[in-house]
mmCIF file of C-alpha atoms (C1' of nucleotides) in Angstrom:
data_model
loop_
_atom_site.group_PDB
_atom_site.id
_atom_site.type_symbol
_atom_site.label_atom_id
_atom_site.label_comp_id
_atom_site.label_asym_id
_atom_site.label_seq_id
_atom_site.Cartn_x
_atom_site.Cartn_y
_atom_site.Cartn_z
ATOM 1 C CA UNK S 1 -8.518 -27.040 52.864
ATOM 2 C CA UNK S 2 -9.767 -24.444 50.376
ATOM 3 C CA UNK S 3 -11.854 -22.589 52.868
ATOM 4 C CA UNK S 4 -12.917 -19.866 50.533
ATOM 5 C CA UNK S 5 -13.395 -21.780 47.306
ATOM 6 C CA UNK S 6 -16.464 -20.252 45.715
ATOM 7 C CA UNK S 7 -16.020 -22.354 42.577
ATOM 8 C CA UNK S 8 -17.477 -25.743 41.665
ATOM 9 C CA UNK S 9 -15.645 -27.711 44.345
ATOM 10 C CA UNK S 10 -18.257 -29.321 46.578
ATOM 11 C CA UNK S 11 -16.419 -30.300 49.727
ATOM 12 C CA UNK S 12 -19.080 -32.637 51.045
ATOM 13 C CA UNK S 13 -19.882 -34.624 47.949
ATOM 14 C CA UNK S 14 -22.400 -37.283 48.946
ATOM 15 C CA UNK S 15 -20.956 -39.736 46.455
ATOM 16 C CA UNK S 16 -17.673 -39.817 48.334
ATOM 17 C CA UNK S 17 -19.387 -41.506 51.247
ATOM 18 C CA UNK S 18 -19.493 -44.714 49.250
ATOM 19 C CA UNK S 19 -16.012 -46.019 49.015
ATOM 20 C CA UNK S 20 -14.579 -44.194 52.013
ATOM 21 C CA UNK S 21 -13.100 -46.408 54.692
ATOM 22 C CA UNK S 22 -14.663 -48.668 57.249
ATOM 23 C CA UNK S 23 -13.026 -46.875 60.117
ATOM 24 C CA UNK S 24 -15.407 -44.013 59.585
ATOM 25 C CA UNK S 25 -18.629 -44.346 61.486
ATOM 26 C CA UNK S 26 -20.873 -43.279 58.654
ATOM 27 C CA UNK S 27 -19.369 -45.483 56.002
ATOM 28 C CA UNK S 28 -21.966 -47.725 54.431
ATOM 29 C CA UNK S 29 -19.402 -50.423 53.804
ATOM 30 C CA UNK S 30 -19.387 -51.180 57.487
ATOM 31 C CA UNK S 31 -22.959 -52.343 57.293
ATOM 32 C CA UNK S 32 -22.312 -54.452 54.222
ATOM 33 C CA UNK S 33 -19.333 -55.987 55.959
ATOM 34 C CA UNK S 34 -21.442 -56.940 58.931
ATOM 35 C CA UNK S 35 -24.002 -58.576 56.697
ATOM 36 C CA UNK S 36 -21.330 -60.698 55.119
ATOM 37 C CA UNK S 37 -19.467 -61.606 58.292
ATOM 38 C CA UNK S 38 -22.606 -62.431 60.215
ATOM 39 C CA UNK S 39 -22.555 -65.749 61.973
ATOM 40 C CA UNK S 40 -24.973 -67.508 59.624
ATOM 41 C CA UNK S 41 -24.369 -65.467 56.502
ATOM 42 C CA UNK S 42 -20.723 -66.410 56.512
ATOM 43 C CA UNK S 43 -21.507 -70.100 56.733
ATOM 44 C CA UNK S 44 -24.246 -69.903 54.124
ATOM 45 C CA UNK S 45 -22.012 -68.175 51.605
ATOM 46 C CA UNK S 46 -19.252 -70.653 52.259
ATOM 47 C CA UNK S 47 -21.645 -73.533 51.750
ATOM 48 C CA UNK S 48 -22.890 -72.044 48.487
ATOM 49 C CA UNK S 49 -19.356 -71.933 47.184
ATOM 50 C CA UNK S 50 -19.463 -75.704 46.878
ATOM 51 C CA UNK S 51 -22.673 -75.750 44.890
ATOM 52 C CA UNK S 52 -26.157 -74.267 44.709
ATOM 53 C CA UNK S 53 -28.376 -75.389 47.548
ATOM 54 C CA UNK S 54 -32.062 -75.564 48.254
ATOM 55 C CA UNK S 55 -33.361 -74.006 51.426
ATOM 56 C CA UNK S 56 -33.674 -77.265 53.293
ATOM 57 C CA UNK S 57 -30.266 -78.398 52.136
ATOM 58 C CA UNK S 58 -28.688 -75.237 53.446
ATOM 59 C CA UNK S 59 -30.569 -75.617 56.673
ATOM 60 C CA UNK S 60 -29.121 -79.071 57.150
ATOM 61 C CA UNK S 61 -25.665 -78.079 55.993
ATOM 62 C CA UNK S 62 -25.416 -75.098 58.322
ATOM 63 C CA UNK S 63 -25.935 -77.108 61.432
ATOM 64 C CA UNK S 64 -27.829 -75.336 64.183
ATOM 65 C CA UNK S 65 -29.360 -72.522 62.177
ATOM 66 C CA UNK S 66 -33.059 -71.858 62.597
ATOM 67 C CA UNK S 67 -35.346 -71.349 59.632
ATOM 68 C CA UNK S 68 -35.880 -67.775 60.653
ATOM 69 C CA UNK S 69 -32.231 -66.826 60.828
ATOM 70 C CA UNK S 70 -31.325 -68.655 57.638
ATOM 71 C CA UNK S 71 -34.161 -67.007 55.793
ATOM 72 C CA UNK S 72 -33.203 -63.627 57.170
ATOM 73 C CA UNK S 73 -29.541 -64.049 56.316
ATOM 74 C CA UNK S 74 -30.322 -65.197 52.798
ATOM 75 C CA UNK S 75 -32.589 -62.231 52.227
ATOM 76 C CA UNK S 76 -29.899 -59.821 53.296
ATOM 77 C CA UNK S 77 -27.345 -61.590 51.137
ATOM 78 C CA UNK S 78 -29.689 -61.444 48.183
ATOM 79 C CA UNK S 79 -30.433 -57.802 48.788
ATOM 80 C CA UNK S 80 -26.732 -56.935 48.813
ATOM 81 C CA UNK S 81 -26.222 -58.901 45.638
ATOM 82 C CA UNK S 82 -24.083 -61.799 46.871
ATOM 83 C CA UNK S 83 -26.673 -64.512 46.442
ATOM 84 C CA UNK S 84 -29.266 -65.231 43.780
ATOM 85 C CA UNK S 85 -32.602 -66.789 44.641
ATOM 86 C CA UNK S 86 -34.422 -68.779 42.006
ATOM 87 C CA UNK S 87 -37.974 -69.867 42.569
ATOM 88 C CA UNK S 88 -39.635 -72.663 40.652
ATOM 89 C CA UNK S 89 -43.354 -72.525 41.363
ATOM 90 C CA UNK S 90 -44.020 -76.209 41.401
ATOM 91 C CA UNK S 91 -45.772 -78.289 43.975
ATOM 92 C CA UNK S 92 -44.040 -78.695 46.267
ATOM 93 C CA UNK S 93 -42.154 -75.435 45.650
ATOM 94 C CA UNK S 94 -38.515 -75.590 44.679
ATOM 95 C CA UNK S 95 -36.215 -72.728 45.632
ATOM 96 C CA UNK S 96 -32.552 -72.694 44.834
ATOM 97 C CA UNK S 97 -29.856 -70.384 46.117
ATOM 98 C CA UNK S 98 -26.632 -69.787 44.261
ATOM 99 C CA UNK S 99 -23.808 -67.269 44.406
ATOM 100 C CA UNK S 100 -23.820 -64.314 42.052
ATOM 101 C CA UNK S 101 -20.652 -63.261 40.271
ATOM 102 C CA UNK S 102 -19.907 -60.918 43.146
ATOM 103 C CA UNK S 103 -20.607 -63.716 45.572
ATOM 104 C CA UNK S 104 -18.159 -65.979 43.822
ATOM 105 C CA UNK S 105 -15.497 -63.375 44.415
ATOM 106 C CA UNK S 106 -16.457 -62.931 48.016
ATOM 107 C CA UNK S 107 -16.849 -66.536 49.057
ATOM 108 C CA UNK S 108 -13.240 -67.661 48.636
ATOM 109 C CA UNK S 109 -12.114 -64.907 50.974
ATOM 110 C CA UNK S 110 -14.530 -66.083 53.606
ATOM 111 C CA UNK S 111 -13.568 -69.687 53.065
ATOM 112 C CA UNK S 112 -9.928 -68.759 53.398
ATOM 113 C CA UNK S 113 -10.716 -67.096 56.697
ATOM 114 C CA UNK S 114 -12.674 -70.101 57.902
ATOM 115 C CA UNK S 115 -9.951 -72.520 56.953
ATOM 116 C CA UNK S 116 -7.312 -70.402 58.605
ATOM 117 C CA UNK S 117 -9.183 -70.143 61.882
ATOM 118 C CA UNK S 118 -9.914 -73.862 61.797
ATOM 119 C CA UNK S 119 -6.241 -74.542 61.370
ATOM 120 C CA UNK S 120 -5.357 -72.110 64.125
ATOM 121 C CA UNK S 121 -7.623 -73.727 66.679
ATOM 122 C CA UNK S 122 -4.822 -75.606 68.449
ATOM 123 C CA UNK S 123 -3.023 -72.296 68.907
ATOM 124 C CA UNK S 124 -6.214 -70.641 70.087
ATOM 125 C CA UNK S 125 -6.806 -73.302 72.690
ATOM 126 C CA UNK S 126 -3.201 -73.072 73.738
ATOM 127 C CA UNK S 127 -3.498 -69.307 74.132
ATOM 128 C CA UNK S 128 -6.582 -69.684 76.254
ATOM 129 C CA UNK S 129 -4.955 -72.279 78.453
ATOM 130 C CA UNK S 130 -1.741 -70.297 78.777
ATOM 131 C CA UNK S 131 -3.196 -67.561 80.940
ATOM 132 C CA UNK S 132 -3.880 -69.122 84.309
ATOM 133 C CA UNK D 1 -15.284 -93.761 76.317
ATOM 134 C CA UNK D 2 -13.364 -96.571 74.662
ATOM 135 C CA UNK D 3 -15.026 -99.161 76.808
ATOM 136 C CA UNK D 4 -14.033 -102.207 74.909
ATOM 137 C CA UNK D 5 -11.548 -100.873 72.413
ATOM 138 C CA UNK D 6 -8.550 -103.106 72.693
ATOM 139 C CA UNK D 7 -6.819 -101.748 69.609
ATOM 140 C CA UNK D 8 -5.313 -98.324 68.995
ATOM 141 C CA UNK D 9 -8.186 -97.132 66.845
ATOM 142 C CA UNK D 10 -10.307 -94.735 68.902
ATOM 143 C CA UNK D 11 -13.282 -93.864 66.727
ATOM 144 C CA UNK D 12 -14.584 -90.956 68.786
ATOM 145 C CA UNK D 13 -11.354 -89.271 69.746
ATOM 146 C CA UNK D 14 -12.218 -86.092 71.663
ATOM 147 C CA UNK D 15 -9.242 -84.328 70.146
ATOM 148 C CA UNK D 16 -10.827 -84.562 66.717
ATOM 149 C CA UNK D 17 -13.477 -82.085 67.800
ATOM 150 C CA UNK D 18 -10.891 -79.361 67.488
ATOM 151 C CA UNK D 19 -10.147 -79.004 63.833
ATOM 152 C CA UNK D 20 -13.414 -80.451 62.565
ATOM 153 C CA UNK D 21 -15.454 -78.124 60.395
ATOM 154 C CA UNK D 22 -17.433 -75.022 61.164
ATOM 155 C CA UNK D 23 -20.576 -76.462 59.711
ATOM 156 C CA UNK D 24 -20.875 -78.673 62.731
ATOM 157 C CA UNK D 25 -22.747 -77.108 65.571
ATOM 158 C CA UNK D 26 -20.367 -78.255 68.272
ATOM 159 C CA UNK D 27 -17.217 -77.143 66.571
ATOM 160 C CA UNK D 28 -15.250 -74.752 68.738
ATOM 161 C CA UNK D 29 -13.868 -73.004 65.692
ATOM 162 C CA UNK D 30 -17.234 -71.441 65.112
ATOM 163 C CA UNK D 31 -16.939 -69.482 68.321
ATOM 164 C CA UNK D 32 -13.398 -68.394 67.522
ATOM 165 C CA UNK D 33 -14.546 -67.314 64.107
ATOM 166 C CA UNK D 34 -17.279 -65.184 65.584
ATOM 167 C CA UNK D 35 -14.816 -63.524 67.919
ATOM 168 C CA UNK D 36 -12.634 -62.580 64.997
ATOM 169 C CA UNK D 37 -15.389 -61.460 62.656
ATOM 170 C CA UNK D 38 -17.174 -59.439 65.288
ATOM 171 C CA UNK D 39 -18.006 -55.907 64.254
ATOM 172 C CA UNK D 40 -15.438 -54.202 66.471
ATOM 173 C CA UNK D 41 -12.908 -57.003 66.689
ATOM 174 C CA UNK D 42 -12.492 -57.041 62.935
ATOM 175 C CA UNK D 43 -11.814 -53.325 62.816
ATOM 176 C CA UNK D 44 -9.468 -53.432 65.792
ATOM 177 C CA UNK D 45 -7.365 -56.218 64.302
ATOM 178 C CA UNK D 46 -7.240 -54.426 60.989
ATOM 179 C CA UNK D 47 -6.133 -51.234 62.687
ATOM 180 C CA UNK D 48 -3.428 -53.084 64.580
ATOM 181 C CA UNK D 49 -2.031 -54.395 61.321
ATOM 182 C CA UNK D 50 -0.789 -50.888 60.585
ATOM 183 C CA UNK D 51 1.000 -50.515 63.885
ATOM 184 C CA UNK D 52 0.641 -51.075 67.630
ATOM 185 C CA UNK D 53 -1.907 -48.797 69.216
ATOM 186 C CA UNK D 54 -2.705 -47.559 72.668
ATOM 187 C CA UNK D 55 -6.235 -47.939 73.953
ATOM 188 C CA UNK D 56 -7.217 -44.370 73.317
ATOM 189 C CA UNK D 57 -5.649 -44.410 69.895
ATOM 190 C CA UNK D 58 -7.657 -47.451 68.943
ATOM 191 C CA UNK D 59 -10.754 -45.864 70.318
ATOM 192 C CA UNK D 60 -10.276 -42.867 68.087
ATOM 193 C CA UNK D 61 -9.240 -44.957 65.094
ATOM 194 C CA UNK D 62 -12.224 -47.266 65.285
ATOM 195 C CA UNK D 63 -14.752 -44.511 64.982
ATOM 196 C CA UNK D 64 -17.944 -45.037 66.919
ATOM 197 C CA UNK D 65 -16.814 -47.796 69.250
ATOM 198 C CA UNK D 66 -17.605 -47.410 72.928
ATOM 199 C CA UNK D 67 -14.970 -47.982 75.578
ATOM 200 C CA UNK D 68 -16.890 -50.950 76.807
ATOM 201 C CA UNK D 69 -17.109 -52.726 73.474
ATOM 202 C CA UNK D 70 -13.523 -51.988 72.554
ATOM 203 C CA UNK D 71 -12.294 -53.271 75.878
ATOM 204 C CA UNK D 72 -14.434 -56.360 75.583
ATOM 205 C CA UNK D 73 -13.332 -57.085 72.038
ATOM 206 C CA UNK D 74 -9.683 -56.643 72.910
ATOM 207 C CA UNK D 75 -9.987 -58.981 75.862
ATOM 208 C CA UNK D 76 -11.490 -61.676 73.702
ATOM 209 C CA UNK D 77 -8.854 -61.168 71.044
ATOM 210 C CA UNK D 78 -6.140 -61.393 73.657
ATOM 211 C CA UNK D 79 -7.677 -64.497 75.159
ATOM 212 C CA UNK D 80 -7.740 -66.237 71.790
ATOM 213 C CA UNK D 81 -4.149 -65.263 71.165
ATOM 214 C CA UNK D 82 -4.516 -62.809 68.295
ATOM 215 C CA UNK D 83 -3.524 -59.701 70.193
ATOM 216 C CA UNK D 84 -0.887 -59.011 72.818
ATOM 217 C CA UNK D 85 -1.474 -56.515 75.593
ATOM 218 C CA UNK D 86 1.503 -54.809 77.175
ATOM 219 C CA UNK D 87 1.093 -52.773 80.315
ATOM 220 C CA UNK D 88 3.597 -50.190 81.461
ATOM 221 C CA UNK D 89 2.736 -49.258 85.029
ATOM 222 C CA UNK D 90 3.586 -45.606 84.814
ATOM 223 C CA UNK D 91 1.538 -42.606 85.779
ATOM 224 C CA UNK D 92 -0.486 -42.103 83.769
ATOM 225 C CA UNK D 93 -0.710 -45.754 82.758
ATOM 226 C CA UNK D 94 0.461 -46.752 79.304
ATOM 227 C CA UNK D 95 -1.065 -49.806 77.629
ATOM 228 C CA UNK D 96 -0.142 -50.920 74.178
ATOM 229 C CA UNK D 97 -1.872 -53.460 71.959
ATOM 230 C CA UNK D 98 -0.094 -55.281 69.182
ATOM 231 C CA UNK D 99 -0.742 -58.308 67.015
ATOM 232 C CA UNK D 100 0.789 -61.629 67.968
ATOM 233 C CA UNK D 101 2.401 -63.835 65.335
ATOM 234 C CA UNK D 102 -0.941 -65.554 64.860
ATOM 235 C CA UNK D 103 -2.612 -62.178 64.637
ATOM 236 C CA UNK D 104 -0.237 -61.084 61.923
ATOM 237 C CA UNK D 105 -1.344 -64.069 59.897
ATOM 238 C CA UNK D 106 -4.978 -63.380 60.547
ATOM 239 C CA UNK D 107 -5.093 -59.640 59.959
ATOM 240 C CA UNK D 108 -4.238 -59.607 56.254
ATOM 241 C CA UNK D 109 -7.129 -61.938 55.559
ATOM 242 C CA UNK D 110 -9.502 -59.599 57.344
ATOM 243 C CA UNK D 111 -8.023 -56.582 55.621
ATOM 244 C CA UNK D 112 -8.421 -58.299 52.287
ATOM 245 C CA UNK D 113 -12.058 -58.884 53.089
ATOM 246 C CA UNK D 114 -12.546 -55.282 54.148
ATOM 247 C CA UNK D 115 -10.899 -53.917 51.052
ATOM 248 C CA UNK D 116 -12.911 -56.207 48.822
ATOM 249 C CA UNK D 117 -16.218 -55.199 50.348
ATOM 250 C CA UNK D 118 -15.243 -51.538 50.199
ATOM 251 C CA UNK D 119 -14.489 -51.944 46.530
ATOM 252 C CA UNK D 120 -17.729 -53.800 45.945
ATOM 253 C CA UNK D 121 -19.894 -51.106 47.485
ATOM 254 C CA UNK D 122 -21.005 -49.640 44.170
ATOM 255 C CA UNK D 123 -22.198 -53.090 43.135
ATOM 256 C CA UNK D 124 -23.892 -53.567 46.484
ATOM 257 C CA UNK D 125 -25.756 -50.308 46.174
ATOM 258 C CA UNK D 126 -26.682 -51.192 42.621
ATOM 259 C CA UNK D 127 -28.036 -54.559 43.741
ATOM 260 C CA UNK D 128 -30.128 -52.920 46.430
ATOM 261 C CA UNK D 129 -31.521 -50.386 44.013
ATOM 262 C CA UNK D 130 -32.192 -52.981 41.332
ATOM 263 C CA UNK D 131 -35.057 -54.632 43.143
ATOM 264 C CA UNK D 132 -37.892 -52.150 43.163
ATOM 265 C "C1'" DC G 1 -41.220 -77.580 50.802
ATOM 266 C "C1'" DG G 2 -40.195 -72.844 51.677
ATOM 267 C "C1'" DG G 3 -40.903 -69.629 54.024
ATOM 268 C "C1'" DG G 4 -43.762 -65.301 56.660
ATOM 269 C "C1'" DA G 5 -45.780 -63.665 61.150
ATOM 270 C "C1'" DT G 6 -45.830 -63.568 65.887
ATOM 271 C "C1'" DC G 7 -44.384 -64.093 70.608
ATOM 272 C "C1'" DC G 8 -40.947 -63.854 73.995
ATOM 273 C "C1'" DG G 9 -36.650 -64.828 76.579
ATOM 274 C "C1'" DT G 10 -31.654 -63.931 76.186
ATOM 275 C "C1'" DT G 11 -27.952 -61.352 75.010
ATOM 276 C "C1'" DA G 12 -25.523 -57.536 72.956
ATOM 277 C "C1'" DA G 13 -24.751 -52.807 72.791
ATOM 278 C "C1'" DG G 14 -24.534 -47.842 74.092
ATOM 279 C "C1'" DA G 15 -24.496 -44.035 77.583
ATOM 280 C "C1'" DT G 16 -23.003 -42.595 81.790
ATOM 281 C "C1'" DA G 17 -20.485 -42.488 86.003
ATOM 282 C "C1'" DC G 18 -16.766 -43.968 88.679
ATOM 283 C "C1'" DT G 19 -11.847 -45.898 89.926
ATOM 284 C "C1'" DG G 20 -6.642 -47.072 90.071
ATOM 285 C "C1'" DC U 1 -5.001 -42.848 80.653
ATOM 286 C "C1'" DA U 2 -7.213 -47.058 80.691
ATOM 287 C "C1'" DG U 3 -10.334 -49.170 81.868
ATOM 288 C "C1'" DT U 4 -14.596 -51.258 85.191
ATOM 289 C "C1'" DA U 5 -19.471 -51.083 86.970
ATOM 290 C "C1'" DT U 6 -24.092 -50.269 86.297
ATOM 291 C "C1'" DC U 7 -28.253 -49.398 83.898
ATOM 292 C "C1'" DT U 8 -31.418 -49.067 79.966
ATOM 293 C "C1'" DT U 9 -32.495 -50.048 75.499
ATOM 294 C "C1'" DA U 10 -32.187 -52.521 71.145
ATOM 295 C "C1'" DA U 11 -31.232 -56.409 68.601
ATOM 296 C "C1'" DC U 12 -30.704 -61.300 68.243
ATOM 297 C "C1'" DG U 13 -32.444 -65.660 68.117
ATOM 298 C "C1'" DG U 14 -35.425 -69.736 68.894
ATOM 299 C "C1'" DA U 15 -40.166 -71.904 69.072
ATOM 300 C "C1'" DT U 16 -44.526 -72.104 67.232
ATOM 301 C "C1'" DC U 17 -48.215 -71.593 64.040
ATOM 302 C "C1'" DC U 18 -49.727 -70.851 59.545
ATOM 303 C "C1'" DC U 19 -50.118 -70.239 54.520
ATOM 304 C "C1'" DG U 20 -49.027 -70.846 49.348
#
DNA sequence: CGGGATCCGTTAAGATACTG
DNA sequence: CAGTATCTTAACGGATCCCG
């Protein structure tokens, strides 16, 4: 397209890389998507939809998660703006995690997915059993 | 199990493990969820929502995926009953992947998630930049 | 209580080559 | 064309110890 356009039409505008589509290798949304759909991140966000949680509460709620992975997931979620972390410097320390506005838009979609897959489990087991 | 249960009230019915909730460590739905939200699986399912694809077509559509990972993801998706694989034993071979009925219920939820995250990318970048 | 730092085994992922 | 087999490398993930 427009091979010889000398005018102000930058073909490779860096801003366009933002919203592009996930099917493109370089699209940054792919990374963000992975953060959100990560094994523990998904469960943490879903749990936070119910109510704010403290670290230990989340740890108990998301059964099986290690402190390291929960901490790591929460940091990534905070960095991408889905979760807010509030620290109260008391003794003992009190840290609370809650969804941001963006997170409150995201979480229902994840919950919907979770619920659907839960409901589809009989079919999934049937499919697995079907093939000899 | 049910050693001395005379009545028809089995407390620990093994069938109940199925639909339980993902927050429980032993819940099988957690595994199924991971299969579906996997990096490549998610993109493959989303691509198949548009139309059936051949292996090579999918490979080109899902930019950056290796043959190995695509093959692996598709096998898992087929095993769990989201995707159907149809082989035509011609020369050269012709294999087509399409969503099952269950897959056609699943895919829109994933696509919705993808679209939402794509749209939220400006906010995500802003959140990342916000913290020094 | 809420993590950060470190160590280390397990698994996932990518590149490459080969087959029906 | 549509994969499988093999190998190497990178990332994940858990356990442990420690500090504010």
